[in-house]
């Protein structure tokens, strides 16, 4: 699946959440996520991306699931465009052993809280990472096309120049966090 997304940093999260709800945004997810990252296989070493196992604790209904994902960067011009394939797996330990058997190198694990809102054919996610991962919450807007992202930024009174296509790793490097 192709996804187009931007991040918006240094905004008032409470005001933005209120604006999303006032515009008709519906809370669809509230989660705690444990993310375990692995390097792409050698055959994809010329691409930017990763493989991720995500343990998800749904804070709305208490359910839990484990997701396996491969995400590769397609473009990073105005918007970040990725090819992402994700599916549910039943056993975290077996999944890690499978990746290790394929000689994929473990990189790191990071945790975050995520609130997701559906609005205007788009998804807005408020991400709050553990403080040692990233110090402040931000929003991510994901849509099927650039126009939907631009329209949503406009409705939220967010200057499109505040939106970035950079990865969290690139942002952390610019901030001197890594």
Short mmCIF file of N, CA and C in Angstrom, two decimals:
data_model
loop_
_atom_site.label_atom_id
_atom_site.label_comp_id
_atom_site.label_asym_id
_atom_site.label_seq_id
_atom_site.Cartn_x
_atom_site.Cartn_y
_atom_site.Cartn_z
N UNK A 1 0.84 -1.18 0.00
CA UNK A 1 0.00 0.00 0.00
C UNK A 1 0.89 1.25 0.00
N UNK A 2 0.55 2.20 -0.82
CA UNK A 2 1.29 3.45 -0.88
C UNK A 2 0.67 4.43 0.11
N UNK A 3 1.51 5.10 0.88
CA UNK A 3 1.01 6.11 1.82
C UNK A 3 1.74 7.41 1.61
N UNK A 4 1.01 8.51 1.75
CA UNK A 4 1.59 9.85 1.65
C UNK A 4 1.39 10.49 3.01
N UNK A 5 2.46 11.05 3.58
CA UNK A 5 2.35 11.59 4.92
C UNK A 5 3.29 12.76 5.14
N UNK A 6 2.94 13.57 6.12
CA UNK A 6 3.81 14.64 6.61
C UNK A 6 3.74 14.65 8.13
N UNK A 7 4.78 15.20 8.73
CA UNK A 7 4.79 15.44 10.17
C UNK A 7 4.71 16.94 10.39
N UNK A 8 4.07 17.35 11.49
CA UNK A 8 4.03 18.75 11.88
C UNK A 8 4.49 18.82 13.32
N UNK A 9 5.62 19.49 13.53
CA UNK A 9 6.23 19.61 14.85
C UNK A 9 5.92 20.98 15.45
N UNK A 10 6.20 21.11 16.72
CA UNK A 10 6.13 22.39 17.43
C UNK A 10 4.79 23.09 17.25
N UNK A 11 3.73 22.34 17.54
CA UNK A 11 2.39 22.93 17.51
C UNK A 11 1.72 22.65 18.85
N UNK A 12 0.68 23.38 19.14
CA UNK A 12 -0.09 23.18 20.36
C UNK A 12 -0.97 21.95 20.15
N UNK A 13 -0.57 20.84 20.75
CA UNK A 13 -1.27 19.57 20.54
C UNK A 13 -2.71 19.64 21.06
N UNK A 14 -2.92 20.24 22.23
CA UNK A 14 -4.29 20.32 22.78
C UNK A 14 -5.20 21.12 21.87
N UNK A 15 -4.72 22.25 21.36
CA UNK A 15 -5.53 23.07 20.45
C UNK A 15 -5.79 22.31 19.15
N UNK A 16 -4.76 21.65 18.64
CA UNK A 16 -4.91 20.89 17.40
C UNK A 16 -5.91 19.75 17.58
N UNK A 17 -5.85 19.05 18.69
CA UNK A 17 -6.82 17.98 18.97
C UNK A 17 -8.24 18.56 18.99
N UNK A 18 -8.41 19.69 19.67
CA UNK A 18 -9.72 20.35 19.72
C UNK A 18 -10.18 20.76 18.33
N UNK A 19 -9.27 21.30 17.51
CA UNK A 19 -9.62 21.69 16.13
C UNK A 19 -10.04 20.47 15.31
N UNK A 20 -9.32 19.37 15.45
CA UNK A 20 -9.66 18.14 14.72
C UNK A 20 -11.08 17.70 15.06
N UNK A 21 -11.39 17.69 16.34
CA UNK A 21 -12.72 17.26 16.79
C UNK A 21 -13.79 18.24 16.31
N UNK A 22 -13.51 19.54 16.40
CA UNK A 22 -14.47 20.55 15.93
C UNK A 22 -14.73 20.46 14.43
N UNK A 23 -13.75 19.96 13.68
CA UNK A 23 -13.91 19.79 12.23
C UNK A 23 -14.59 18.46 11.87
N UNK A 24 -14.95 17.70 12.90
CA UNK A 24 -15.64 16.43 12.66
C UNK A 24 -14.75 15.20 12.72
N UNK A 25 -13.52 15.37 13.16
CA UNK A 25 -12.62 14.22 13.30
C UNK A 25 -13.14 13.24 14.33
N UNK A 26 -13.03 11.96 14.01
CA UNK A 26 -13.50 10.89 14.90
C UNK A 26 -12.31 10.11 15.43
N UNK A 27 -12.24 9.97 16.76
CA UNK A 27 -11.19 9.17 17.38
C UNK A 27 -11.41 7.71 16.98
N UNK A 28 -10.42 7.13 16.31
CA UNK A 28 -10.56 5.73 15.89
C UNK A 28 -9.57 4.80 16.58
N UNK A 29 -8.49 5.37 17.13
CA UNK A 29 -7.50 4.55 17.84
C UNK A 29 -6.86 5.36 18.95
N UNK A 30 -6.60 4.68 20.04
CA UNK A 30 -5.79 5.22 21.12
C UNK A 30 -4.96 4.04 21.60
N UNK A 31 -3.64 4.12 21.37
CA UNK A 31 -2.81 2.95 21.55
C UNK A 31 -1.51 3.25 22.28
N UNK A 32 -0.97 2.21 22.90
CA UNK A 32 0.42 2.20 23.33
C UNK A 32 1.11 1.20 22.42
N UNK A 33 2.23 1.63 21.80
CA UNK A 33 2.92 0.79 20.84
C UNK A 33 4.37 0.55 21.26
N UNK A 34 4.78 -0.72 21.16
CA UNK A 34 6.18 -1.08 21.29
C UNK A 34 6.66 -1.42 19.88
N UNK A 35 7.67 -0.70 19.41
CA UNK A 35 8.15 -0.86 18.04
C UNK A 35 9.56 -1.44 18.04
N UNK A 36 9.75 -2.53 17.30
CA UNK A 36 11.04 -3.22 17.21
C UNK A 36 11.48 -3.16 15.74
N UNK A 37 12.61 -2.51 15.50
CA UNK A 37 13.06 -2.25 14.13
C UNK A 37 14.21 -3.17 13.72
N UNK A 38 14.15 -3.59 12.44
CA UNK A 38 15.17 -4.43 11.83
C UNK A 38 15.59 -3.81 10.51
N UNK A 39 16.83 -4.06 10.12
CA UNK A 39 17.32 -3.58 8.82
C UNK A 39 16.62 -4.33 7.70
N UNK A 40 16.51 -3.67 6.56
CA UNK A 40 15.98 -4.34 5.37
C UNK A 40 16.93 -5.45 4.95
N UNK A 41 16.44 -6.45 4.21
CA UNK A 41 17.35 -7.50 3.72
C UNK A 41 18.37 -6.94 2.75
N UNK A 42 19.45 -7.64 2.61
CA UNK A 42 20.56 -7.21 1.75
C UNK A 42 20.08 -6.87 0.33
N UNK A 43 19.10 -7.61 -0.18
CA UNK A 43 18.60 -7.37 -1.54
C UNK A 43 17.93 -6.01 -1.69
N UNK A 44 17.55 -5.38 -0.58
CA UNK A 44 16.92 -4.05 -0.60
C UNK A 44 17.83 -2.98 0.01
N UNK A 45 19.12 -3.27 0.14
CA UNK A 45 20.03 -2.36 0.84
C UNK A 45 20.19 -1.01 0.14
N UNK A 46 19.79 -0.92 -1.13
CA UNK A 46 19.87 0.36 -1.84
C UNK A 46 18.66 1.26 -1.56
N UNK A 47 17.71 0.78 -0.76
CA UNK A 47 16.52 1.55 -0.43
C UNK A 47 16.55 1.99 1.04
N UNK A 48 15.87 3.10 1.32
CA UNK A 48 15.68 3.53 2.70
C UNK A 48 14.42 2.86 3.22
N UNK A 49 14.49 2.38 4.44
CA UNK A 49 13.31 1.75 5.03
C UNK A 49 13.70 0.83 6.17
N UNK A 50 12.73 0.01 6.58
CA UNK A 50 12.96 -0.90 7.69
C UNK A 50 11.87 -1.96 7.73
N UNK A 51 12.12 -2.95 8.55
CA UNK A 51 11.11 -3.94 8.91
C UNK A 51 10.81 -3.69 10.38
N UNK A 52 9.53 -3.76 10.74
CA UNK A 52 9.14 -3.44 12.12
C UNK A 52 8.16 -4.49 12.63
N UNK A 53 8.37 -4.87 13.88
CA UNK A 53 7.36 -5.63 14.61
C UNK A 53 6.78 -4.64 15.61
N UNK A 54 5.46 -4.54 15.63
CA UNK A 54 4.80 -3.59 16.53
C UNK A 54 3.83 -4.35 17.42
N UNK A 55 4.05 -4.23 18.73
CA UNK A 55 3.08 -4.72 19.71
C UNK A 55 2.14 -3.56 20.02
N UNK A 56 0.86 -3.78 19.81
CA UNK A 56 -0.13 -2.72 19.98
C UNK A 56 -1.06 -3.08 21.13
N UNK A 57 -1.17 -2.16 22.10
CA UNK A 57 -2.16 -2.29 23.17
C UNK A 57 -3.22 -1.22 22.92
N UNK A 58 -4.42 -1.66 22.54
CA UNK A 58 -5.53 -0.76 22.28
C UNK A 58 -6.05 -0.24 23.62
N UNK A 59 -5.93 1.05 23.86
CA UNK A 59 -6.33 1.64 25.14
C UNK A 59 -7.83 1.93 25.20
N UNK A 60 -8.53 1.77 24.07
CA UNK A 60 -9.97 1.97 24.06
C UNK A 60 -10.73 0.71 24.46
N UNK A 61 -10.24 -0.45 24.02
CA UNK A 61 -10.97 -1.69 24.34
C UNK A 61 -10.12 -2.74 25.04
N UNK A 62 -8.84 -2.45 25.28
CA UNK A 62 -7.97 -3.38 25.99
C UNK A 62 -7.39 -4.50 25.14
N UNK A 63 -7.72 -4.57 23.88
CA UNK A 63 -7.22 -5.65 23.03
C UNK A 63 -5.73 -5.44 22.72
N UNK A 64 -5.11 -6.51 22.29
CA UNK A 64 -3.69 -6.48 21.94
C UNK A 64 -3.49 -7.22 20.62
N UNK A 65 -2.51 -6.74 19.85
CA UNK A 65 -2.15 -7.44 18.62
C UNK A 65 -0.69 -7.17 18.30
N UNK A 66 -0.17 -7.97 17.38
CA UNK A 66 1.22 -7.85 16.94
C UNK A 66 1.19 -7.71 15.42
N UNK A 67 1.89 -6.69 14.93
CA UNK A 67 1.91 -6.41 13.49
C UNK A 67 3.33 -6.50 12.96
N UNK A 68 3.48 -7.09 11.78
CA UNK A 68 4.76 -7.12 11.09
C UNK A 68 4.63 -6.23 9.87
N UNK A 69 5.64 -5.38 9.64
CA UNK A 69 5.56 -4.39 8.57
C UNK A 69 6.90 -4.25 7.87
N UNK A 70 6.84 -4.04 6.57
CA UNK A 70 8.01 -3.59 5.82
C UNK A 70 7.63 -2.25 5.21
N UNK A 71 8.52 -1.28 5.37
CA UNK A 71 8.25 0.08 4.89
C UNK A 71 9.48 0.56 4.14
N UNK A 72 9.27 0.95 2.87
CA UNK A 72 10.36 1.47 2.05
C UNK A 72 9.97 2.83 1.49
N UNK A 73 10.95 3.71 1.43
CA UNK A 73 10.74 5.07 0.96
C UNK A 73 10.67 5.10 -0.57
N UNK A 74 9.61 5.75 -1.08
CA UNK A 74 9.47 5.93 -2.53
C UNK A 74 9.94 7.33 -2.90
N UNK A 75 9.49 8.34 -2.15
CA UNK A 75 9.81 9.74 -2.45
C UNK A 75 9.78 10.54 -1.17
N UNK A 76 10.53 11.64 -1.17
CA UNK A 76 10.57 12.49 0.02
C UNK A 76 10.64 13.95 -0.40
N UNK A 77 9.85 14.30 -1.39
CA UNK A 77 9.85 15.68 -1.86
C UNK A 77 8.97 16.51 -0.94
N UNK A 78 7.84 17.02 -1.43
CA UNK A 78 6.93 17.80 -0.57
C UNK A 78 6.34 16.93 0.53
N UNK A 79 6.04 15.68 0.19
CA UNK A 79 5.42 14.76 1.12
C UNK A 79 6.23 13.47 1.12
N UNK A 80 6.18 12.78 2.22
CA UNK A 80 6.88 11.51 2.34
C UNK A 80 5.95 10.42 1.78
N UNK A 81 6.43 9.72 0.77
CA UNK A 81 5.64 8.66 0.16
C UNK A 81 6.37 7.35 0.36
N UNK A 82 5.68 6.39 0.95
CA UNK A 82 6.29 5.09 1.26
C UNK A 82 5.43 3.96 0.72
N UNK A 83 6.08 2.85 0.48
CA UNK A 83 5.39 1.60 0.19
C UNK A 83 5.40 0.83 1.50
N UNK A 84 4.22 0.51 2.01
CA UNK A 84 4.11 -0.15 3.31
C UNK A 84 3.20 -1.37 3.20
N UNK A 85 3.70 -2.48 3.73
CA UNK A 85 2.91 -3.71 3.79
C UNK A 85 2.93 -4.18 5.23
N UNK A 86 1.75 -4.33 5.81
CA UNK A 86 1.64 -4.68 7.22
C UNK A 86 0.57 -5.75 7.39
N UNK A 87 0.85 -6.69 8.28
CA UNK A 87 -0.14 -7.73 8.57
C UNK A 87 0.06 -8.21 10.01
N UNK A 88 -0.99 -8.83 10.53
CA UNK A 88 -0.97 -9.30 11.91
C UNK A 88 -0.28 -10.65 11.99
N UNK A 89 0.52 -10.83 13.05
CA UNK A 89 1.13 -12.12 13.35
C UNK A 89 0.68 -12.53 14.75
N UNK A 90 0.80 -13.81 15.06
CA UNK A 90 0.24 -14.28 16.33
C UNK A 90 1.27 -14.46 17.44
N UNK A 91 2.56 -14.49 17.08
CA UNK A 91 3.56 -14.83 18.09
C UNK A 91 4.79 -13.94 17.93
N UNK A 92 5.00 -13.04 18.88
CA UNK A 92 6.12 -12.10 18.82
C UNK A 92 7.46 -12.83 18.79
N UNK A 93 7.66 -13.79 19.67
CA UNK A 93 8.95 -14.48 19.76
C UNK A 93 9.25 -15.22 18.46
N UNK A 94 8.27 -15.93 17.91
CA UNK A 94 8.49 -16.64 16.65
C UNK A 94 8.78 -15.67 15.51
N UNK A 95 8.15 -14.51 15.55
CA UNK A 95 8.38 -13.50 14.53
C UNK A 95 9.82 -13.00 14.61
N UNK A 96 10.32 -12.73 15.80
CA UNK A 96 11.72 -12.28 15.94
C UNK A 96 12.68 -13.39 15.50
N UNK A 97 12.38 -14.62 15.85
CA UNK A 97 13.25 -15.74 15.44
C UNK A 97 13.24 -15.90 13.92
N UNK A 98 12.09 -15.70 13.30
CA UNK A 98 11.98 -15.76 11.85
C UNK A 98 12.87 -14.70 11.20
N UNK A 99 12.78 -13.45 11.68
CA UNK A 99 13.60 -12.37 11.12
C UNK A 99 15.08 -12.64 11.32
N UNK A 100 15.44 -13.13 12.48
CA UNK A 100 16.84 -13.46 12.76
C UNK A 100 17.33 -14.61 11.88
N UNK A 101 16.45 -15.60 11.62
CA UNK A 101 16.82 -16.71 10.74
C UNK A 101 17.07 -16.22 9.32
N UNK A 102 16.44 -15.11 8.94
CA UNK A 102 16.65 -14.52 7.63
C UNK A 102 17.88 -13.60 7.63
N UNK A 103 18.60 -13.59 8.76
CA UNK A 103 19.82 -12.79 8.92
C UNK A 103 19.55 -11.29 8.87
N UNK A 104 18.37 -10.88 9.34
CA UNK A 104 18.05 -9.46 9.41
C UNK A 104 18.53 -8.93 10.75
N UNK A 105 19.23 -7.82 10.72
CA UNK A 105 19.83 -7.26 11.92
C UNK A 105 18.84 -6.41 12.69
N UNK A 106 18.75 -6.70 13.99
CA UNK A 106 17.92 -5.89 14.90
C UNK A 106 18.59 -4.53 15.07
N UNK A 107 17.80 -3.46 15.03
CA UNK A 107 18.35 -2.11 15.17
C UNK A 107 18.07 -1.55 16.57
N UNK A 108 16.78 -1.49 16.94
CA UNK A 108 16.40 -0.83 18.20
C UNK A 108 14.93 -1.07 18.48
N UNK A 109 14.52 -0.69 19.71
CA UNK A 109 13.09 -0.67 20.05
C UNK A 109 12.76 0.69 20.63
N UNK A 110 11.55 1.16 20.32
CA UNK A 110 11.08 2.46 20.80
C UNK A 110 9.59 2.37 21.07
N UNK A 111 9.13 3.10 22.10
CA UNK A 111 7.73 3.06 22.49
C UNK A 111 7.06 4.41 22.30
N UNK A 112 5.75 4.36 22.00
CA UNK A 112 5.00 5.61 21.87
C UNK A 112 3.53 5.38 22.16
N UNK A 113 2.87 6.48 22.50
CA UNK A 113 1.41 6.53 22.57
C UNK A 113 0.93 7.18 21.28
N UNK A 114 -0.17 6.67 20.73
CA UNK A 114 -0.70 7.21 19.49
C UNK A 114 -2.21 7.34 19.59
N UNK A 115 -2.69 8.54 19.23
CA UNK A 115 -4.12 8.79 19.06
C UNK A 115 -4.35 9.00 17.58
N UNK A 116 -5.34 8.35 17.01
CA UNK A 116 -5.61 8.48 15.58
C UNK A 116 -7.03 8.96 15.36
N UNK A 117 -7.15 9.95 14.46
CA UNK A 117 -8.45 10.53 14.11
C UNK A 117 -8.67 10.40 12.61
N UNK A 118 -9.88 10.01 12.26
CA UNK A 118 -10.29 9.96 10.86
C UNK A 118 -11.02 11.25 10.54
N UNK A 119 -10.60 11.90 9.44
CA UNK A 119 -11.23 13.16 9.05
C UNK A 119 -10.97 13.40 7.55
N UNK A 120 -12.02 13.74 6.83
CA UNK A 120 -11.90 14.12 5.41
C UNK A 120 -11.03 13.16 4.59
N UNK A 121 -11.32 11.88 4.65
CA UNK A 121 -10.56 10.86 3.90
C UNK A 121 -9.08 10.83 4.28
N UNK A 122 -8.76 11.33 5.45
CA UNK A 122 -7.37 11.38 5.91
C UNK A 122 -7.28 10.80 7.31
N UNK A 123 -6.07 10.61 7.73
CA UNK A 123 -5.79 10.12 9.07
C UNK A 123 -4.84 11.10 9.74
N UNK A 124 -5.19 11.57 10.93
CA UNK A 124 -4.30 12.41 11.72
C UNK A 124 -3.92 11.63 12.96
N UNK A 125 -2.61 11.52 13.18
CA UNK A 125 -2.14 10.78 14.34
C UNK A 125 -1.32 11.71 15.22
N UNK A 126 -1.63 11.67 16.50
CA UNK A 126 -0.86 12.41 17.49
C UNK A 126 0.07 11.40 18.14
N UNK A 127 1.37 11.58 17.92
CA UNK A 127 2.36 10.65 18.44
C UNK A 127 3.12 11.29 19.60
N UNK A 128 3.19 10.54 20.70
CA UNK A 128 3.96 10.95 21.87
C UNK A 128 4.89 9.80 22.21
N UNK A 129 6.16 9.98 21.89
CA UNK A 129 7.17 8.95 22.13
C UNK A 129 7.67 9.04 23.57
N UNK A 130 8.28 7.96 24.05
CA UNK A 130 9.00 8.04 25.31
C UNK A 130 10.00 9.20 25.19
N UNK A 131 10.20 9.93 26.27
CA UNK A 131 11.03 11.15 26.24
C UNK A 131 12.45 10.89 25.75
N UNK A 132 13.00 9.71 26.00
CA UNK A 132 14.35 9.42 25.53
C UNK A 132 14.40 9.15 24.02
N UNK A 133 13.24 8.97 23.40
CA UNK A 133 13.16 8.76 21.96
C UNK A 133 12.96 10.08 21.24
N UNK A 134 11.93 10.84 21.65
CA UNK A 134 11.65 12.16 21.07
C UNK A 134 10.95 13.00 22.12
N UNK A 135 11.41 14.23 22.36
CA UNK A 135 10.98 14.99 23.53
C UNK A 135 9.58 15.61 23.49
N UNK A 136 8.97 15.74 22.31
CA UNK A 136 7.69 16.44 22.26
C UNK A 136 6.72 15.73 21.31
N UNK A 137 5.44 15.81 21.60
CA UNK A 137 4.46 15.21 20.69
C UNK A 137 4.38 15.99 19.38
N UNK A 138 3.92 15.33 18.35
CA UNK A 138 3.72 15.96 17.05
C UNK A 138 2.56 15.25 16.35
N UNK A 139 2.11 15.83 15.24
CA UNK A 139 1.08 15.16 14.48
C UNK A 139 1.66 14.66 13.16
N UNK A 140 1.03 13.61 12.67
CA UNK A 140 1.34 13.07 11.37
C UNK A 140 0.02 13.03 10.61
N UNK A 141 0.03 13.54 9.39
CA UNK A 141 -1.17 13.51 8.55
C UNK A 141 -0.89 12.58 7.39
N UNK A 142 -1.78 11.63 7.19
CA UNK A 142 -1.63 10.63 6.14
C UNK A 142 -2.89 10.66 5.28
N UNK A 143 -2.70 10.63 3.96
CA UNK A 143 -3.82 10.66 3.03
C UNK A 143 -3.45 9.94 1.75
N UNK A 144 -4.43 9.74 0.90
CA UNK A 144 -4.21 9.05 -0.37
C UNK A 144 -3.57 9.96 -1.41
N UNK A 145 -3.75 11.29 -1.25
CA UNK A 145 -3.18 12.21 -2.24
C UNK A 145 -2.72 13.50 -1.55
N UNK A 146 -1.82 14.20 -2.22
CA UNK A 146 -1.25 15.43 -1.69
C UNK A 146 -2.32 16.49 -1.44
N UNK A 147 -3.29 16.57 -2.31
CA UNK A 147 -4.34 17.58 -2.18
C UNK A 147 -5.10 17.42 -0.86
N UNK A 148 -5.37 16.19 -0.45
CA UNK A 148 -6.07 15.96 0.82
C UNK A 148 -5.24 16.45 2.00
N UNK A 149 -3.94 16.23 1.94
CA UNK A 149 -3.06 16.71 3.02
C UNK A 149 -3.07 18.23 3.05
N UNK A 150 -2.89 18.85 1.90
CA UNK A 150 -2.87 20.31 1.81
C UNK A 150 -4.19 20.90 2.33
N UNK A 151 -5.32 20.32 1.93
CA UNK A 151 -6.63 20.82 2.37
C UNK A 151 -6.79 20.69 3.89
N UNK A 152 -6.34 19.60 4.45
CA UNK A 152 -6.47 19.40 5.89
C UNK A 152 -5.57 20.36 6.66
N UNK A 153 -4.35 20.58 6.18
CA UNK A 153 -3.48 21.57 6.81
C UNK A 153 -4.16 22.93 6.82
N UNK A 154 -4.77 23.29 5.71
CA UNK A 154 -5.46 24.57 5.59
C UNK A 154 -6.62 24.67 6.59
N UNK A 155 -7.44 23.62 6.68
CA UNK A 155 -8.58 23.61 7.61
C UNK A 155 -8.12 23.73 9.06
N UNK A 156 -6.95 23.19 9.35
CA UNK A 156 -6.41 23.24 10.72
C UNK A 156 -5.60 24.51 10.97
N UNK A 157 -5.58 25.40 9.99
CA UNK A 157 -4.82 26.65 10.09
C UNK A 157 -3.35 26.40 10.39
N UNK A 158 -2.80 25.38 9.75
CA UNK A 158 -1.38 25.06 9.88
C UNK A 158 -0.71 25.44 8.56
N UNK A 159 0.27 26.32 8.64
CA UNK A 159 1.00 26.72 7.45
C UNK A 159 1.67 25.49 6.85
N UNK A 160 1.50 25.29 5.54
CA UNK A 160 2.06 24.10 4.90
C UNK A 160 3.58 24.05 5.02
N UNK A 161 4.22 25.19 5.27
CA UNK A 161 5.68 25.20 5.44
C UNK A 161 6.11 24.58 6.77
N UNK A 162 5.16 24.39 7.71
CA UNK A 162 5.48 23.73 8.97
C UNK A 162 5.49 22.21 8.82
N UNK A 163 4.92 21.72 7.71
CA UNK A 163 4.87 20.28 7.47
C UNK A 163 6.21 19.81 6.90
N UNK A 164 6.65 18.66 7.32
CA UNK A 164 7.91 18.11 6.83
C UNK A 164 7.73 16.68 6.34
N UNK A 165 8.49 16.36 5.32
CA UNK A 165 8.50 14.99 4.80
C UNK A 165 9.64 14.18 5.42
N UNK A 166 10.38 14.77 6.33
CA UNK A 166 11.53 14.10 6.92
C UNK A 166 11.09 12.96 7.85
N UNK A 167 11.94 11.97 7.93
CA UNK A 167 11.71 10.87 8.86
C UNK A 167 12.02 11.35 10.27
N UNK A 168 11.55 10.62 11.25
CA UNK A 168 11.86 10.99 12.64
C UNK A 168 13.36 10.94 12.89
N UNK A 169 14.05 9.99 12.28
CA UNK A 169 15.51 9.91 12.44
C UNK A 169 16.19 11.16 11.90
N UNK A 170 15.75 11.64 10.73
CA UNK A 170 16.34 12.86 10.15
C UNK A 170 16.07 14.07 11.04
N UNK A 171 14.86 14.15 11.59
CA UNK A 171 14.51 15.26 12.47
C UNK A 171 15.37 15.22 13.74
N UNK A 172 15.54 14.03 14.29
CA UNK A 172 16.35 13.89 15.50
C UNK A 172 17.80 14.29 15.25
N UNK A 173 18.33 13.94 14.08
CA UNK A 173 19.71 14.33 13.73
C UNK A 173 19.82 15.84 13.64
N UNK A 174 18.86 16.48 12.99
CA UNK A 174 18.87 17.95 12.87
C UNK A 174 18.80 18.63 14.24
N UNK A 175 18.07 18.02 15.16
CA UNK A 175 17.93 18.58 16.51
C UNK A 175 19.10 18.24 17.41
N UNK A 176 20.01 17.41 16.94
CA UNK A 176 21.16 17.01 17.73
C UNK A 176 20.83 15.98 18.79
N UNK A 177 19.75 15.23 18.57
CA UNK A 177 19.33 14.22 19.54
C UNK A 177 20.02 12.87 19.30
N UNK A 178 20.61 12.70 18.11
CA UNK A 178 21.38 11.48 17.83
C UNK A 178 22.62 11.84 17.03
#
